[in-house]
Coordinates of C-alpha atoms and ligand atoms in Angstrom, one line a residue:
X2 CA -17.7 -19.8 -15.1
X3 CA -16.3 -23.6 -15.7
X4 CA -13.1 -23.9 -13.7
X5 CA -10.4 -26.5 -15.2
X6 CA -9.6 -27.4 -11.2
X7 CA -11.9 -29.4 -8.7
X8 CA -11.2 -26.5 -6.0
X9 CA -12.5 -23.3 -7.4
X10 CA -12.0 -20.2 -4.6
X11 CA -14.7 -18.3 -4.6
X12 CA -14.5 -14.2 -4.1
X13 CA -16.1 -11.5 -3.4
X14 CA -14.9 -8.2 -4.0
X15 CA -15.6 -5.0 -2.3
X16 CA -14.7 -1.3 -4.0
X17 CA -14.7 -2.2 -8.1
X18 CA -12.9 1.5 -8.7
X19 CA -9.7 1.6 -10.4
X20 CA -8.0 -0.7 -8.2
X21 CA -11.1 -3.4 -7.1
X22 CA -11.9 -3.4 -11.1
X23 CA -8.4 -4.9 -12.1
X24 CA -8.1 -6.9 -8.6
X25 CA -11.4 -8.7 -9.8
X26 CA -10.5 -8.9 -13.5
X27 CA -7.4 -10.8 -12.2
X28 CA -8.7 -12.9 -9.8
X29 CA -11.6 -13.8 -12.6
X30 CA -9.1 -15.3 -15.2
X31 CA -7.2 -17.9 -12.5
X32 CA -8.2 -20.9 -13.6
X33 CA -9.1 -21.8 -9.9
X34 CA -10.8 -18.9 -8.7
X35 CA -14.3 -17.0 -9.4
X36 CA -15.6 -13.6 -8.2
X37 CA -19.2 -14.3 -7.8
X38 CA -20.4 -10.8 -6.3
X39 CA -19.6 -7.1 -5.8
X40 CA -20.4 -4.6 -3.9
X41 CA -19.6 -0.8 -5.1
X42 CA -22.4 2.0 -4.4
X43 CA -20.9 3.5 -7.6
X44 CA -19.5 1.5 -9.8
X45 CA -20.5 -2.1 -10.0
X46 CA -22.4 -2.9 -13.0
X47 CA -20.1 -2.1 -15.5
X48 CA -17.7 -4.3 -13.8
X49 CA -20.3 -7.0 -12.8
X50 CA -20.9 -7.6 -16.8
X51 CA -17.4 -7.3 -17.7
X52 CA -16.4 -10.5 -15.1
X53 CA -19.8 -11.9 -14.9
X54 CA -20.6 -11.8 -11.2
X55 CA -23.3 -10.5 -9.5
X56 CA -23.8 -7.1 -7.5
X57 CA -24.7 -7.5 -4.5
X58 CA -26.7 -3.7 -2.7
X59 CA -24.5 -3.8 0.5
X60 CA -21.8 -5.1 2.2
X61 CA -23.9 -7.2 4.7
X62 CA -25.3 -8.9 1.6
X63 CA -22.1 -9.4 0.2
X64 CA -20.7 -11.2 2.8
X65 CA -23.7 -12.9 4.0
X66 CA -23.5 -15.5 0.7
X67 CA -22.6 -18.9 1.7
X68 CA -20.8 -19.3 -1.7
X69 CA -18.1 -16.8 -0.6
X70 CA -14.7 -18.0 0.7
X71 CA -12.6 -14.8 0.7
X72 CA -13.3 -10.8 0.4
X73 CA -11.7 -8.5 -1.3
X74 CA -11.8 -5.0 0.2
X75 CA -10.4 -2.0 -2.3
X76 CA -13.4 0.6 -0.9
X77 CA -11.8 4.0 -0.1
X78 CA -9.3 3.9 2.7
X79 CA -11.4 5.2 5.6
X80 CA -14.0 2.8 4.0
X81 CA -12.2 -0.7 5.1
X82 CA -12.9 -0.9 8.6
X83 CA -16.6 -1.5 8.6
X84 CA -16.8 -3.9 5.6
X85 CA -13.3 -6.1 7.2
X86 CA -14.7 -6.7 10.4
X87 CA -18.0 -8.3 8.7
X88 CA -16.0 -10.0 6.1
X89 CA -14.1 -11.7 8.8
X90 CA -17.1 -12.2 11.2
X91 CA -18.5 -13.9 8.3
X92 CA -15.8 -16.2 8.2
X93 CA -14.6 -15.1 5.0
X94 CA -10.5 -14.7 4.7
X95 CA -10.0 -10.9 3.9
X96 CA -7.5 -9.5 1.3
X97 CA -7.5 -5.3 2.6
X98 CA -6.2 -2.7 0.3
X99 CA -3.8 -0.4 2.4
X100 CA -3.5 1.8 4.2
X101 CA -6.3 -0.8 6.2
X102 CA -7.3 1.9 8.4
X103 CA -6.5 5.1 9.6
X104 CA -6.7 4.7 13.1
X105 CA -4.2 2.4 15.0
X106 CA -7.5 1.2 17.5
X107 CA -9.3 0.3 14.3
X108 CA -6.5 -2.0 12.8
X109 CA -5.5 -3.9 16.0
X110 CA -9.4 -4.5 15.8
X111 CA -9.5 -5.8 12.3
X112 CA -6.6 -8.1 13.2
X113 CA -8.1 -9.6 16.3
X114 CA -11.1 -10.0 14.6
X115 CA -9.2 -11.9 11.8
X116 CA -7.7 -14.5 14.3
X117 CA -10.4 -14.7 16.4
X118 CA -12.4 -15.6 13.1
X119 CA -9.4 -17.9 11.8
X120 CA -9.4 -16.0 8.6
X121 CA -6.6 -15.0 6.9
X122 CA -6.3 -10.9 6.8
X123 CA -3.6 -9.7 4.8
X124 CA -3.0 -5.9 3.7
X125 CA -1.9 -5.1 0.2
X126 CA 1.4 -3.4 0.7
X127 CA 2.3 -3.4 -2.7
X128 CA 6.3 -2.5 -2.3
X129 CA 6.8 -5.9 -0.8
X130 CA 6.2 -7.6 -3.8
X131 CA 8.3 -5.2 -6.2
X132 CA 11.5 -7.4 -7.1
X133 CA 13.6 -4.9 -6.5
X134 CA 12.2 -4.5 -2.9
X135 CA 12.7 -8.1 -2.3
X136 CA 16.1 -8.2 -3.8
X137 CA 17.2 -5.7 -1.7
X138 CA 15.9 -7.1 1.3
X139 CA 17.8 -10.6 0.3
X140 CA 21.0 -8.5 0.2
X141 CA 20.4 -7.2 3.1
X142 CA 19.6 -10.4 5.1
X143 CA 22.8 -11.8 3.8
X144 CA 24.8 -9.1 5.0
X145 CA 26.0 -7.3 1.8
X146 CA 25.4 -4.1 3.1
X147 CA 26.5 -4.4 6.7
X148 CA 24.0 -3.5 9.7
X149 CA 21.2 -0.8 8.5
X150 CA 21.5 2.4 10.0
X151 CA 19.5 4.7 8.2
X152 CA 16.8 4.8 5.9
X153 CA 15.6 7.8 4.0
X154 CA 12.5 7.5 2.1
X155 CA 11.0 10.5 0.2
X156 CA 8.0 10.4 -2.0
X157 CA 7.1 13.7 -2.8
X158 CA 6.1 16.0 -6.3
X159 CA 3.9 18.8 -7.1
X160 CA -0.2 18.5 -7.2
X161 CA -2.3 20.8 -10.2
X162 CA -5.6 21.3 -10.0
X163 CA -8.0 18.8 -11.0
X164 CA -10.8 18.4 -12.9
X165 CA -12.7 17.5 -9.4
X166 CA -10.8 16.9 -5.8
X167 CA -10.5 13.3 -5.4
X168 CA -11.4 11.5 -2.1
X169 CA -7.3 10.4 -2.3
X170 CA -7.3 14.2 -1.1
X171 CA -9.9 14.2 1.6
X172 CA -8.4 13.6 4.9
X173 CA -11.0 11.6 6.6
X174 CA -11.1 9.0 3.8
X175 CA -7.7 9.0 2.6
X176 CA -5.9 9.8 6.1
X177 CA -3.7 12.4 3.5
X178 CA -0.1 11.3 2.1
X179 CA 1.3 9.9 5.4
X180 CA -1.9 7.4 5.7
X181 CA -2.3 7.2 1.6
X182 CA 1.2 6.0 0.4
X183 CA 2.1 4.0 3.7
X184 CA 4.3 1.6 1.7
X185 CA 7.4 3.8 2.3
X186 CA 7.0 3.8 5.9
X187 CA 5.4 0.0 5.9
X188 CA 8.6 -0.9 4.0
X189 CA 11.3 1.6 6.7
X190 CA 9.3 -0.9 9.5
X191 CA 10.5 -3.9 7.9
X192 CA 13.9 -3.1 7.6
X193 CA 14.9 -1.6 11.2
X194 CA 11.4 -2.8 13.1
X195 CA 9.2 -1.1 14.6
X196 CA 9.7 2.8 15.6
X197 CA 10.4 3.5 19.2
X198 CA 9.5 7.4 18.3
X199 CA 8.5 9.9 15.9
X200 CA 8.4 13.4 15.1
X201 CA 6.7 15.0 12.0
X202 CA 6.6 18.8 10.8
X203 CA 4.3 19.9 7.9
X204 CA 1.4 21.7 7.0
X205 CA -0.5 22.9 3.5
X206 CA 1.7 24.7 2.2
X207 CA 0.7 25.6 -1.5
X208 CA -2.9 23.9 -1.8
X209 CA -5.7 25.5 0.6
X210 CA -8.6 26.9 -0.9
X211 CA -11.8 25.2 -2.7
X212 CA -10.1 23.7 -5.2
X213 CA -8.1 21.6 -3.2
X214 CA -8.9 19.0 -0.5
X215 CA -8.0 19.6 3.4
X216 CA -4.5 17.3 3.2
X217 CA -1.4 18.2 4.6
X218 CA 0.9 18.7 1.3
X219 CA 4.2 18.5 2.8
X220 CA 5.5 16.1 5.5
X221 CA 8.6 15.9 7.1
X222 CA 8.6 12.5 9.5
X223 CA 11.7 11.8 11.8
X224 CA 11.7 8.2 13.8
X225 CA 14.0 6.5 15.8
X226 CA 14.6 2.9 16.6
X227 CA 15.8 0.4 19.0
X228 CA 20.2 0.5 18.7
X229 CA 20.2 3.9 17.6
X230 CA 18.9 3.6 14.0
X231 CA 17.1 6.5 12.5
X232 CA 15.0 7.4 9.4
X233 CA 14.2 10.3 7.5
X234 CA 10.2 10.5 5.1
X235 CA 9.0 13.0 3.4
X236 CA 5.8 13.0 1.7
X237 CA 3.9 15.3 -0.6
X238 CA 2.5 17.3 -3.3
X239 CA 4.1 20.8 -2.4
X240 CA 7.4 19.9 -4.1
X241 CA 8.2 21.2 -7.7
X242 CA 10.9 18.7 -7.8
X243 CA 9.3 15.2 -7.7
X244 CA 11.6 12.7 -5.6
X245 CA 10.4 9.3 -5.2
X246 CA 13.2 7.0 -3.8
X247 CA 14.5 4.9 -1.0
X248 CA 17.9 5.0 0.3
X249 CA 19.2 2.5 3.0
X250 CA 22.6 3.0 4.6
X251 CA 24.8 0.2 5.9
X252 CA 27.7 -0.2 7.9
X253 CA 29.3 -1.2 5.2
X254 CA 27.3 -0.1 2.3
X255 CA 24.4 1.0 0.7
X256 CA 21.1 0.3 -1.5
X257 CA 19.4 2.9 -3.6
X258 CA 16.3 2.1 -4.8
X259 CA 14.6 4.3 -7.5
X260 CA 10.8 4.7 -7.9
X261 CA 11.2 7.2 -10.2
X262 CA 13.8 6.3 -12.7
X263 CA 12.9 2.8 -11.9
X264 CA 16.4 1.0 -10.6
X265 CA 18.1 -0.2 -7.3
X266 CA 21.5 0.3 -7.2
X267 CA 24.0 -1.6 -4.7
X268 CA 27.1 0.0 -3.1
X269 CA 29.8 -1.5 -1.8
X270 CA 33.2 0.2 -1.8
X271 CA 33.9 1.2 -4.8
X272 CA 31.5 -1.3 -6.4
X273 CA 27.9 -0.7 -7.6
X274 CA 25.5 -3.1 -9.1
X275 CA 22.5 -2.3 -10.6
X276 CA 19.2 -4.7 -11.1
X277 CA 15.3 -3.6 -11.6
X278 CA 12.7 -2.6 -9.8
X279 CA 10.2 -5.0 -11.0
X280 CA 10.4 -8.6 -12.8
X281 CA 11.6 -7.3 -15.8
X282 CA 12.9 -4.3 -18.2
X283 CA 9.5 -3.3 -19.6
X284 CA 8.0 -2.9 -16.1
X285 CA 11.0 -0.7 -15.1
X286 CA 10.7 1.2 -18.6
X287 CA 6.9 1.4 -18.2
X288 CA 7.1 3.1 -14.2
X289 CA 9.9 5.3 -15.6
X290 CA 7.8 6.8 -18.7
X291 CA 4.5 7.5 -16.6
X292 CA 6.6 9.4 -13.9
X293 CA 8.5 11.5 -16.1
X294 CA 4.8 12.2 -18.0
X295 CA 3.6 12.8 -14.8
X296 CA 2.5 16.6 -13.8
X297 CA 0.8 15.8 -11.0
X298 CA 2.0 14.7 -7.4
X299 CA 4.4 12.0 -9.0
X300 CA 2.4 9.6 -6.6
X301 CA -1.0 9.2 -6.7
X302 CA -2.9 6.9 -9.1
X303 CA -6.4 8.4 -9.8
X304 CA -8.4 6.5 -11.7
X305 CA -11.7 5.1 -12.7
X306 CA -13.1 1.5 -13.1
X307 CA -12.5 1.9 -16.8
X308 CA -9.2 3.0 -16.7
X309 CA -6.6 -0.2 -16.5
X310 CA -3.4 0.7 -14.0
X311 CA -0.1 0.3 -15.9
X312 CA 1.6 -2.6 -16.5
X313 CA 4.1 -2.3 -13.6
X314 CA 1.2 -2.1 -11.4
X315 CA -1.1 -5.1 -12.5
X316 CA 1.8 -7.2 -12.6
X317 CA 2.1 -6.7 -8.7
X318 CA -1.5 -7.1 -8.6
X319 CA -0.7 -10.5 -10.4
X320 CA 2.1 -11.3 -8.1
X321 CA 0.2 -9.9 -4.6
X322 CA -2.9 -11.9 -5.4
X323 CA -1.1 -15.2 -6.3
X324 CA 0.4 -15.1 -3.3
X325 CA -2.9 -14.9 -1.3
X326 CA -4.9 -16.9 -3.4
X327 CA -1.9 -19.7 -2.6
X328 CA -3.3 -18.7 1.0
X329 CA -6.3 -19.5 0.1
X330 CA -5.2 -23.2 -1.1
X331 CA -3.7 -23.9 1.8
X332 CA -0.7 -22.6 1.7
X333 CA 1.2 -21.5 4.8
X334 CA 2.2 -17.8 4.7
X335 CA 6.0 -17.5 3.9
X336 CA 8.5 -16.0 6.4
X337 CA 9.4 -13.1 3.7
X338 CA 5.4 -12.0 3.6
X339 CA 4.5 -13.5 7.5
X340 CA 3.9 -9.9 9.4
X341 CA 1.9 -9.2 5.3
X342 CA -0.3 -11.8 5.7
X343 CA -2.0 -11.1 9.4
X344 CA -2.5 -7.8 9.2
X345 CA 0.5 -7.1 11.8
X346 CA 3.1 -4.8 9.6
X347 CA 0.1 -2.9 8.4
X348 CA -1.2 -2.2 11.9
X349 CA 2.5 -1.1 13.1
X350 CA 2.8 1.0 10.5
X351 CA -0.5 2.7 11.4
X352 CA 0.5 3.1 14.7
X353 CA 3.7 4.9 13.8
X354 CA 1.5 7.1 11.4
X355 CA -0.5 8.1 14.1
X356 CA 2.4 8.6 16.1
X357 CA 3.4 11.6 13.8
X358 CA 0.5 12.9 13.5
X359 CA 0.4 13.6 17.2
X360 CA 3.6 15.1 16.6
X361 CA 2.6 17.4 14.2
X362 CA -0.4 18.3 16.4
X363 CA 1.2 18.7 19.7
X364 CA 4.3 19.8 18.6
X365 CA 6.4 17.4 20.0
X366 CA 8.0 13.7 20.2
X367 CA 5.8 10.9 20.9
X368 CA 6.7 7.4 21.6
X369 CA 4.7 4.6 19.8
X370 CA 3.6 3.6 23.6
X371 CA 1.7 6.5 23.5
X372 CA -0.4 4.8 20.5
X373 CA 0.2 1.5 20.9
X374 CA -0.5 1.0 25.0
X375 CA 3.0 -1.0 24.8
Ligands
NAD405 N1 -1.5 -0.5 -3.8 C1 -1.6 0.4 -4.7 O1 -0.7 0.7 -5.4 C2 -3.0 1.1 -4.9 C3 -3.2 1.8 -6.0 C4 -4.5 2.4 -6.1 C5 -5.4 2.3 -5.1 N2 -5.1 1.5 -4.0 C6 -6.0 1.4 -2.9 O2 -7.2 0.8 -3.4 C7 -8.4 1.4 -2.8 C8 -9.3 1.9 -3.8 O3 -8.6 2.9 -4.6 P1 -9.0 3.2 -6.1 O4 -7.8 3.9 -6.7 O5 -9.6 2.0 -6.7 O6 -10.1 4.4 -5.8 P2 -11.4 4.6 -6.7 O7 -11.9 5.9 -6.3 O8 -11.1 4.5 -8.2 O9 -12.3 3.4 -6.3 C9 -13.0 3.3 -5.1 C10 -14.3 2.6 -5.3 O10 -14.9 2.4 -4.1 C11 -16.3 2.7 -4.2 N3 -16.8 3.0 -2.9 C12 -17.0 4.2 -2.3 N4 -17.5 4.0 -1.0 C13 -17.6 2.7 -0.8 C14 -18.0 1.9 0.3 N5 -18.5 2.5 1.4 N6 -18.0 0.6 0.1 C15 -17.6 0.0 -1.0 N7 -17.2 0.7 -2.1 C16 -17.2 2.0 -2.0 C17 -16.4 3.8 -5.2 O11 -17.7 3.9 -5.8 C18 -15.3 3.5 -6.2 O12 -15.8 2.7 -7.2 C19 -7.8 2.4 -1.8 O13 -7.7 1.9 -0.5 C20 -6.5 2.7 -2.3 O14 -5.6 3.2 -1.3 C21 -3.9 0.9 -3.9

């Protein structure tokens, strides 16, 4: 493909699913940037002739190409590891769909790897780019809300049978909700910092039996922070009345942000002010109409490469990539997406995850330490 630019990036993608198919469709149509190759054991050729790279049989091949500047990985979660660590000993910068592991051990790996490689690693923790999100955060940097004290995040609904049980529902290569839809606690981390300790409570519920998979459908996650801040998540598909929001209390206000009837809403006083969720009121209306046609788990996307993710979605995809294909030009990583771009926020957050699910297993409070080794 003839690029207008003398720079063209060049990528490869790995995982062309629902997700990896519209991440390389995207990144095809910059004007600067190519997707030469794919790797998918499943799913590559239709995409391979739709973007006009090649597909490449494994992930060593892949990443062995010379042509190859950056990597894509969008493989099922428990999938990333492997193919990050030889993107990045290749020398290749690594863009990692999240969660990028679902072990603490195995991200702190990916990121070391990463620097010691001086590659770029960043995790797509899609909630950072929403506008909302980032609004909010703004607010909250300039005080409007007062010091954070709380944060209660629930992303929750109720989960049918399907047609067949999705990996998203196997635990060892989705990690289960907690692991799957880390945004909420990614995004709890990056408004109080890191969790000192957690507690979570939870179980199946409503969903054992063959035709379900062997995740935990209901989640109740406690954590405490430095200052006595606390936060409240609960995640899951056992829940006949789907909740999917974020509320952060202040000292001298509040923020509501809506993921369901997509909205943020400020409080101050008696004062509210409303703005969107995403960049603008199509996005918001489009997020709003697929949840409330929604009849399964009000949270997970399954989908094929055919299928395109809605609008609200892709234009994230738009805005997440931009930003690391800026990376890729040279650009230095901003201070709002700095602890995005190495891989760091990601790991924390998989260390408080695994921090709760030592709770639930021991039945008891553990200290990130106990993960972490700090
Ligand atoms: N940020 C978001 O909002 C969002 C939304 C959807 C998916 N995701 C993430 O994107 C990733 C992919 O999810 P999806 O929805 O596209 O799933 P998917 O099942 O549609 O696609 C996964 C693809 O990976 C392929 N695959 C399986 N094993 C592989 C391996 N070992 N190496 C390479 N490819 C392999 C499969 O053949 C399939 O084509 C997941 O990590 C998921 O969490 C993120």
């Amino acid at each position: 493909m003839i690029k207008e630019n003398n720079v063209t990036i060049k990528y490869g993608v790995i995982g062309t699913g629902y997700f990896g198919a519209e991440q390389a469709r995207f990144l095809s149509e910059l004007p600067d940037a190519e997707v030469v190759a794919i790797y998918d054991p499943a799913n590559a050729a239709a995409v391979a002739a739709e973007i006009g790279a090649d597909s490449e049989p494994s992930v060593e091949a892949l990443v062995a190409r010379q042509d190859i500047d950056a990597v894509i990985v969008a493989s099922p979660n428990g999938e990333h590891y492997a193919p990050v660590l030889a993107a990045a000993r290749a020398g290749k910068d690594v863009f990692c769909e999240k969660p990028i592991a679902l072990k603490y051990d195995q991200c702190a790996e990916m990121v070391s790897t990463a620097r010691e490689a001086g590659v770029n690693f960043m995790a797509g923790h899609v909630m950072n780019f929403m506008a909302g999100i980032r609004r909010s955060k703004q607010l909250i940097n300039e005080g409007a809300i007062g010091e954070v004290l709380f944060v209660r995040a629930i992303r929750n609904g109720w989960e049918d049978v399907q047609q067949a049980i999705s990996w998203k529902k196997m635990r060892e290569l989705s990690g289960g909700h907690l692991y799957h839809h880390i945004h909420e606690l990614d995004f709890v981390q990056s408004l109080l910092g890191p969790a000192t300790q957690a507690t979570m409570v939870g179980g199946n519920v409503a969903h054992s039996g063959e035709d379900f998979g062997d995740e935990d459908d209901m989640l109740i996650i406690t954590l405490q922070f430095p200052d006595n801040r606390f936060a409240a998540i609960e995640y899951g598909s056992a829940f006949r009345w789907p909740e999917h929001y974020v509320l952060i209390q202040g000292s001298l206000g509040a923020i509501r942000i809506d993921l369901q009837e997509a909205g943020v809403t400020l409080r101050v006083g008696g004062r509210t002010e409303q703005f969107l969720l995403h960049r603008n009121e199509e996005e918001d209306a489009n997020r709003t109409a697929i949840y409330a046609g929604s009849s399964t788990d009000g949270a997970v996307q399954y989908g094929t490469p055919e299928k395109r993710p809605p609008l609200w979605l892709r234009g994230i995809i738009e805005d997440e990539l931009t930003y690391f294909h800026g990376l890729m030009n040279g650009a230095s990583p901003s201070e709002e997406f700095a602890a995005l771009s190495d891989g760091s926020a990601a790991t924390a957050a998989i260390a408080t995850a695994d921090a709760c699910t030592l709770s639930l297993r021991e039945d008891r409070k553990v200290k990130i330490s106990e993960i972490t080794g700090v």
